[in-house]
């Protein structure tokens, strides 16, 4: 490195309360590792921020030295954009504290916290808020893109439950965004992703939650699945808000199978009243009905979603689920639903409190979504990379004719076309104006980027 850069690095190290890591330092490789094992980039610097002042200092340093800036909270983004090659990674993971005020039913959550920490701290007081499906997801990334979870049909998306944000801007300023202070920024942070600054603190509304749940899955052979799926879809139309209908297709016991079912958050005995109708959909090859605590529900997929696999996915929203869409879902981009290395896929119901929020109230644009589709490929041999990604892309193309939009948190490598599919035209225009106001130089572009209006193709701004 040039000598001037070395001197400035020392100055930044002295300014930070948290450690500054360079290649070769203890902890550097652990800090740059994220959920998708395909991501193997090497930042020039990793600022492991201890507080908001550290974040501001790191942003100013990165801009002064013209470094690309990535921001890590949970590291679950499929592209691993938080890890910039030869750039500066602002690592928020040391900022993982959660403070709950049970009387006010509020949680203050630092920007590097994981969902599990929020769940545990809230459930200690019989409270909860919408917080995804996997406990080691980052609160920040999930919430800024919208934030689905098992409580969303009852209480809205994660972003709908944010009362206030603390943000460090592209200029290194610390600001508040809520209904009274910077209300337009508050609007954009609820669904617009990490485009407008680094959120270092969230204040969430919490809701009484006794912590009892019911999980039910009914498995069908592939030939029997279409009729079951059609009935499951029709039952979903009248499902109570405590129920989130779910479906899956993949390989089980060496052959393709599919399942329909639900996750019920509330009194399990009430949830069991829906099971006879699900059992009557056909002849399931197997069924699984389990009562779980809410914390068990939130962690049940943690081992499946571990950090050692190579990953790629495609996701879309459906505002309706036609018979043809069901068939395409079950076939997984193939003529007969069979083949080596096909991704598994899921459907998760929206509606309820999600749809009750007027679409203009937040940047999240897909309030009319009925189901979210995700095709997720997972493997461990680098030699399979191209084949696995090609299969997922083929599956995604097969579902595209039925799609009504996309979830920004599930976008992969679709680029600007993916961003356009995630937002309505009027909301994308409003987000662009917000980008012009808060980040006109596109400092925060390692994301599903809302480009400022003066940006030119081929560069960040």
PDB file of C-alpha atoms in Angstrom, residues 14-174:
ATOM      1  CA  UNK A  14      -6.822   5.145  16.535  1.00  0.00           C
ATOM      2  CA  UNK A  15     -10.232   6.760  15.978  1.00  0.00           C
ATOM      3  CA  UNK A  16     -12.280   3.575  16.180  1.00  0.00           C
ATOM      4  CA  UNK A  17     -13.400   2.030  19.450  1.00  0.00           C
ATOM      5  CA  UNK A  18     -13.761  -1.313  17.669  1.00  0.00           C
ATOM      6  CA  UNK A  19     -10.927  -3.152  15.888  1.00  0.00           C
ATOM      7  CA  UNK A  20      -9.809  -2.463  12.326  1.00  0.00           C
ATOM      8  CA  UNK A  21      -8.787  -5.656  10.544  1.00  0.00           C
ATOM      9  CA  UNK A  22      -6.475  -6.003   7.551  1.00  0.00           C
ATOM     10  CA  UNK A  23      -5.649  -9.148   5.543  1.00  0.00           C
ATOM     11  CA  UNK A  24      -3.555 -11.429   7.721  1.00  0.00           C
ATOM     12  CA  UNK A  25      -4.908 -10.090  11.012  1.00  0.00           C
ATOM     13  CA  UNK A  26      -6.473 -12.479  13.494  1.00  0.00           C
ATOM     14  CA  UNK A  27     -10.215 -12.574  12.886  1.00  0.00           C
ATOM     15  CA  UNK A  28     -10.045 -11.163   9.354  1.00  0.00           C
ATOM     16  CA  UNK A  29     -11.126 -14.359   7.586  1.00  0.00           C
ATOM     17  CA  UNK A  30     -13.942 -14.935  10.048  1.00  0.00           C
ATOM     18  CA  UNK A  31     -15.183 -11.377   9.583  1.00  0.00           C
ATOM     19  CA  UNK A  32     -15.342 -11.648   5.795  1.00  0.00           C
ATOM     20  CA  UNK A  33     -17.135 -15.020   5.752  1.00  0.00           C
ATOM     21  CA  UNK A  34     -20.871 -14.831   5.023  1.00  0.00           C
ATOM     22  CA  UNK A  35     -23.805 -17.223   4.701  1.00  0.00           C
ATOM     23  CA  UNK A  36     -23.207 -18.043   1.015  1.00  0.00           C
ATOM     24  CA  UNK A  37     -19.937 -19.976   0.810  1.00  0.00           C
ATOM     25  CA  UNK A  38     -19.566 -18.960  -2.867  1.00  0.00           C
ATOM     26  CA  UNK A  39     -18.596 -15.494  -1.636  1.00  0.00           C
ATOM     27  CA  UNK A  40     -14.824 -15.388  -1.126  1.00  0.00           C
ATOM     28  CA  UNK A  41     -13.899 -11.722  -1.520  1.00  0.00           C
ATOM     29  CA  UNK A  42     -11.125  -9.973   0.371  1.00  0.00           C
ATOM     30  CA  UNK A  43     -11.775  -6.449   1.635  1.00  0.00           C
ATOM     31  CA  UNK A  44      -8.773  -4.169   2.086  1.00  0.00           C
ATOM     32  CA  UNK A  45     -10.155  -3.193   5.504  1.00  0.00           C
ATOM     33  CA  UNK A  46     -12.810  -4.489   7.884  1.00  0.00           C
ATOM     34  CA  UNK A  47     -14.023  -1.945  10.425  1.00  0.00           C
ATOM     35  CA  UNK A  48     -15.677  -3.926  13.229  1.00  0.00           C
ATOM     36  CA  UNK A  49     -17.737  -1.052  14.567  1.00  0.00           C
ATOM     37  CA  UNK A  50     -18.474  -0.823  18.267  1.00  0.00           C
ATOM     38  CA  UNK A  51     -20.856   2.135  18.074  1.00  0.00           C
ATOM     39  CA  UNK A  52     -22.451   4.728  15.837  1.00  0.00           C
ATOM     40  CA  UNK A  53     -19.396   6.991  15.972  1.00  0.00           C
ATOM     41  CA  UNK A  54     -17.285   4.148  14.543  1.00  0.00           C
ATOM     42  CA  UNK A  55     -19.707   3.781  11.645  1.00  0.00           C
ATOM     43  CA  UNK A  56     -19.534   7.486  10.877  1.00  0.00           C
ATOM     44  CA  UNK A  57     -15.722   7.490  11.018  1.00  0.00           C
ATOM     45  CA  UNK A  58     -15.516   4.480   8.711  1.00  0.00           C
ATOM     46  CA  UNK A  59     -17.833   6.057   6.133  1.00  0.00           C
ATOM     47  CA  UNK A  60     -15.816   9.284   6.107  1.00  0.00           C
ATOM     48  CA  UNK A  61     -12.581   7.305   5.750  1.00  0.00           C
ATOM     49  CA  UNK A  62     -13.959   5.186   2.918  1.00  0.00           C
ATOM     50  CA  UNK A  63     -15.099   8.251   1.008  1.00  0.00           C
ATOM     51  CA  UNK A  64     -11.834  10.107   1.555  1.00  0.00           C
ATOM     52  CA  UNK A  65      -9.890   7.177   0.092  1.00  0.00           C
ATOM     53  CA  UNK A  66     -12.402   6.356  -2.634  1.00  0.00           C
ATOM     54  CA  UNK A  67     -13.024   2.850  -1.326  1.00  0.00           C
ATOM     55  CA  UNK A  68     -16.102   0.824  -2.152  1.00  0.00           C
ATOM     56  CA  UNK A  69     -18.145   0.471   1.026  1.00  0.00           C
ATOM     57  CA  UNK A  70     -20.055  -2.659   1.986  1.00  0.00           C
ATOM     58  CA  UNK A  71     -22.164  -2.964   5.118  1.00  0.00           C
ATOM     59  CA  UNK A  72     -22.560  -6.233   6.991  1.00  0.00           C
ATOM     60  CA  UNK A  73     -25.155  -7.061   9.606  1.00  0.00           C
ATOM     61  CA  UNK A  74     -26.223 -10.725   9.368  1.00  0.00           C
ATOM     62  CA  UNK A  75     -24.499 -11.535   6.082  1.00  0.00           C
ATOM     63  CA  UNK A  76     -27.457 -13.476   4.633  1.00  0.00           C
ATOM     64  CA  UNK A  77     -27.671 -11.611   1.322  1.00  0.00           C
ATOM     65  CA  UNK A  78     -27.299 -14.203  -1.426  1.00  0.00           C
ATOM     66  CA  UNK A  79     -24.811 -12.051  -3.370  1.00  0.00           C
ATOM     67  CA  UNK A  80     -22.629 -11.304  -0.357  1.00  0.00           C
ATOM     68  CA  UNK A  81     -22.595  -7.632  -1.370  1.00  0.00           C
ATOM     69  CA  UNK A  82     -21.529  -6.704   2.160  1.00  0.00           C
ATOM     70  CA  UNK A  83     -18.040  -8.000   1.330  1.00  0.00           C
ATOM     71  CA  UNK A  84     -16.350  -5.598  -1.143  1.00  0.00           C
ATOM     72  CA  UNK A  85     -13.268  -6.837  -2.975  1.00  0.00           C
ATOM     73  CA  UNK A  86     -10.364  -4.529  -2.027  1.00  0.00           C
ATOM     74  CA  UNK A  87     -12.841  -2.187  -0.360  1.00  0.00           C
ATOM     75  CA  UNK A  88     -13.985  -1.258   3.130  1.00  0.00           C
ATOM     76  CA  UNK A  89     -16.411  -3.521   4.942  1.00  0.00           C
ATOM     77  CA  UNK A  90     -18.320  -1.842   7.732  1.00  0.00           C
ATOM     78  CA  UNK A  91     -19.047  -4.760  10.028  1.00  0.00           C
ATOM     79  CA  UNK A  92     -21.936  -4.081  12.391  1.00  0.00           C
ATOM     80  CA  UNK A  93     -21.920  -7.483  14.064  1.00  0.00           C
ATOM     81  CA  UNK A  94     -20.282  -6.212  17.289  1.00  0.00           C
ATOM     82  CA  UNK A  95     -23.321  -3.922  17.608  1.00  0.00           C
ATOM     83  CA  UNK A  96     -25.773  -6.686  18.477  1.00  0.00           C
ATOM     84  CA  UNK A  97     -27.516  -5.475  21.641  1.00  0.00           C
ATOM     85  CA  UNK A  98     -31.290  -5.648  22.137  1.00  0.00           C
ATOM     86  CA  UNK A  99     -33.027  -3.688  24.909  1.00  0.00           C
ATOM     87  CA  UNK A 100     -36.703  -4.334  25.661  1.00  0.00           C
ATOM     88  CA  UNK A 101     -39.064  -1.997  27.499  1.00  0.00           C
ATOM     89  CA  UNK A 102     -41.938  -4.362  28.360  1.00  0.00           C
ATOM     90  CA  UNK A 103     -44.168  -1.626  29.704  1.00  0.00           C
ATOM     91  CA  UNK A 104     -43.952   0.448  26.521  1.00  0.00           C
ATOM     92  CA  UNK A 105     -43.827  -2.714  24.376  1.00  0.00           C
ATOM     93  CA  UNK A 106     -40.793  -1.459  22.532  1.00  0.00           C
ATOM     94  CA  UNK A 107     -37.443  -3.001  21.585  1.00  0.00           C
ATOM     95  CA  UNK A 108     -34.311  -1.011  20.766  1.00  0.00           C
ATOM     96  CA  UNK A 109     -32.169  -3.118  18.460  1.00  0.00           C
ATOM     97  CA  UNK A 110     -28.661  -2.279  17.286  1.00  0.00           C
ATOM     98  CA  UNK A 111     -27.895  -2.547  13.594  1.00  0.00           C
ATOM     99  CA  UNK A 112     -25.781  -5.681  13.863  1.00  0.00           C
ATOM    100  CA  UNK A 113     -28.231  -7.751  15.896  1.00  0.00           C
ATOM    101  CA  UNK A 114     -29.512 -11.110  14.697  1.00  0.00           C
ATOM    102  CA  UNK A 115     -33.170 -12.074  14.766  1.00  0.00           C
ATOM    103  CA  UNK A 116     -32.588 -14.661  17.466  1.00  0.00           C
ATOM    104  CA  UNK A 117     -31.421 -11.986  19.892  1.00  0.00           C
ATOM    105  CA  UNK A 118     -34.570  -9.959  19.255  1.00  0.00           C
ATOM    106  CA  UNK A 119     -36.773 -13.037  19.680  1.00  0.00           C
ATOM    107  CA  UNK A 120     -35.148 -14.158  22.932  1.00  0.00           C
ATOM    108  CA  UNK A 121     -35.162 -10.708  24.529  1.00  0.00           C
ATOM    109  CA  UNK A 122     -38.803 -10.090  23.562  1.00  0.00           C
ATOM    110  CA  UNK A 123     -40.128 -13.526  24.534  1.00  0.00           C
ATOM    111  CA  UNK A 124     -38.648 -13.112  28.002  1.00  0.00           C
ATOM    112  CA  UNK A 125     -41.505 -10.636  28.522  1.00  0.00           C
ATOM    113  CA  UNK A 126     -44.186 -12.531  26.574  1.00  0.00           C
ATOM    114  CA  UNK A 127     -43.742 -10.217  23.571  1.00  0.00           C
ATOM    115  CA  UNK A 128     -42.636 -10.555  19.955  1.00  0.00           C
ATOM    116  CA  UNK A 129     -42.557  -8.788  16.620  1.00  0.00           C
ATOM    117  CA  UNK A 130     -42.284 -10.018  13.046  1.00  0.00           C
ATOM    118  CA  UNK A 131     -38.746 -11.363  12.726  1.00  0.00           C
ATOM    119  CA  UNK A 132     -38.183 -13.686   9.808  1.00  0.00           C
ATOM    120  CA  UNK A 133     -37.903 -17.477   9.833  1.00  0.00           C
ATOM    121  CA  UNK A 134     -34.214 -18.149  10.615  1.00  0.00           C
ATOM    122  CA  UNK A 135     -32.678 -16.839  13.828  1.00  0.00           C
ATOM    123  CA  UNK A 136     -29.214 -16.006  12.488  1.00  0.00           C
ATOM    124  CA  UNK A 137     -30.558 -13.606   9.854  1.00  0.00           C
ATOM    125  CA  UNK A 138     -29.602  -9.973  10.434  1.00  0.00           C
ATOM    126  CA  UNK A 139     -32.332  -7.681  11.725  1.00  0.00           C
ATOM    127  CA  UNK A 140     -31.079  -4.839   9.551  1.00  0.00           C
ATOM    128  CA  UNK A 141     -31.089  -6.461   6.132  1.00  0.00           C
ATOM    129  CA  UNK A 142     -34.376  -8.240   6.733  1.00  0.00           C
ATOM    130  CA  UNK A 143     -36.193  -5.148   7.973  1.00  0.00           C
ATOM    131  CA  UNK A 144     -34.908  -2.646   5.429  1.00  0.00           C
ATOM    132  CA  UNK A 145     -36.176  -4.812   2.575  1.00  0.00           C
ATOM    133  CA  UNK A 146     -39.575  -5.450   4.166  1.00  0.00           C
ATOM    134  CA  UNK A 147     -39.237  -8.407   6.512  1.00  0.00           C
ATOM    135  CA  UNK A 148     -41.521 -11.433   6.250  1.00  0.00           C
ATOM    136  CA  UNK A 149     -42.024 -13.762   9.201  1.00  0.00           C
ATOM    137  CA  UNK A 150     -44.520 -16.030  10.918  1.00  0.00           C
ATOM    138  CA  UNK A 151     -46.199 -13.085  12.657  1.00  0.00           C
ATOM    139  CA  UNK A 152     -46.562 -10.943   9.529  1.00  0.00           C
ATOM    140  CA  UNK A 153     -50.156 -11.906   8.735  1.00  0.00           C
ATOM    141  CA  UNK A 154     -51.080 -10.848  12.271  1.00  0.00           C
ATOM    142  CA  UNK A 155     -48.876  -7.797  12.815  1.00  0.00           C
ATOM    143  CA  UNK A 156     -47.475  -6.729   9.446  1.00  0.00           C
ATOM    144  CA  UNK A 157     -43.972  -6.973   8.042  1.00  0.00           C
ATOM    145  CA  UNK A 158     -40.889  -6.186  10.121  1.00  0.00           C
ATOM    146  CA  UNK A 159     -40.676  -2.760   8.477  1.00  0.00           C
ATOM    147  CA  UNK A 160     -44.298  -2.042   9.438  1.00  0.00           C
ATOM    148  CA  UNK A 161     -43.323  -2.442  13.089  1.00  0.00           C
ATOM    149  CA  UNK A 162     -40.404   0.005  13.103  1.00  0.00           C
ATOM    150  CA  UNK A 163     -41.210   3.117  15.105  1.00  0.00           C
ATOM    151  CA  UNK A 164     -37.892   4.882  14.511  1.00  0.00           C
ATOM    152  CA  UNK A 165     -34.482   4.457  12.855  1.00  0.00           C
ATOM    153  CA  UNK A 166     -31.079   5.884  13.761  1.00  0.00           C
ATOM    154  CA  UNK A 167     -29.122   6.358  10.530  1.00  0.00           C
ATOM    155  CA  UNK A 168     -25.598   7.338   9.612  1.00  0.00           C
ATOM    156  CA  UNK A 169     -25.742   9.097   6.264  1.00  0.00           C
ATOM    157  CA  UNK A 170     -23.337   9.074   3.332  1.00  0.00           C
ATOM    158  CA  UNK A 171     -21.832  12.249   4.784  1.00  0.00           C
ATOM    159  CA  UNK A 172     -21.182  10.541   8.118  1.00  0.00           C
ATOM    160  CA  UNK A 173     -23.985  12.411   9.894  1.00  0.00           C
ATOM    161  CA  UNK A 174     -26.187  10.797  12.509  1.00  0.00           C
TER     162      UNK A 174
END
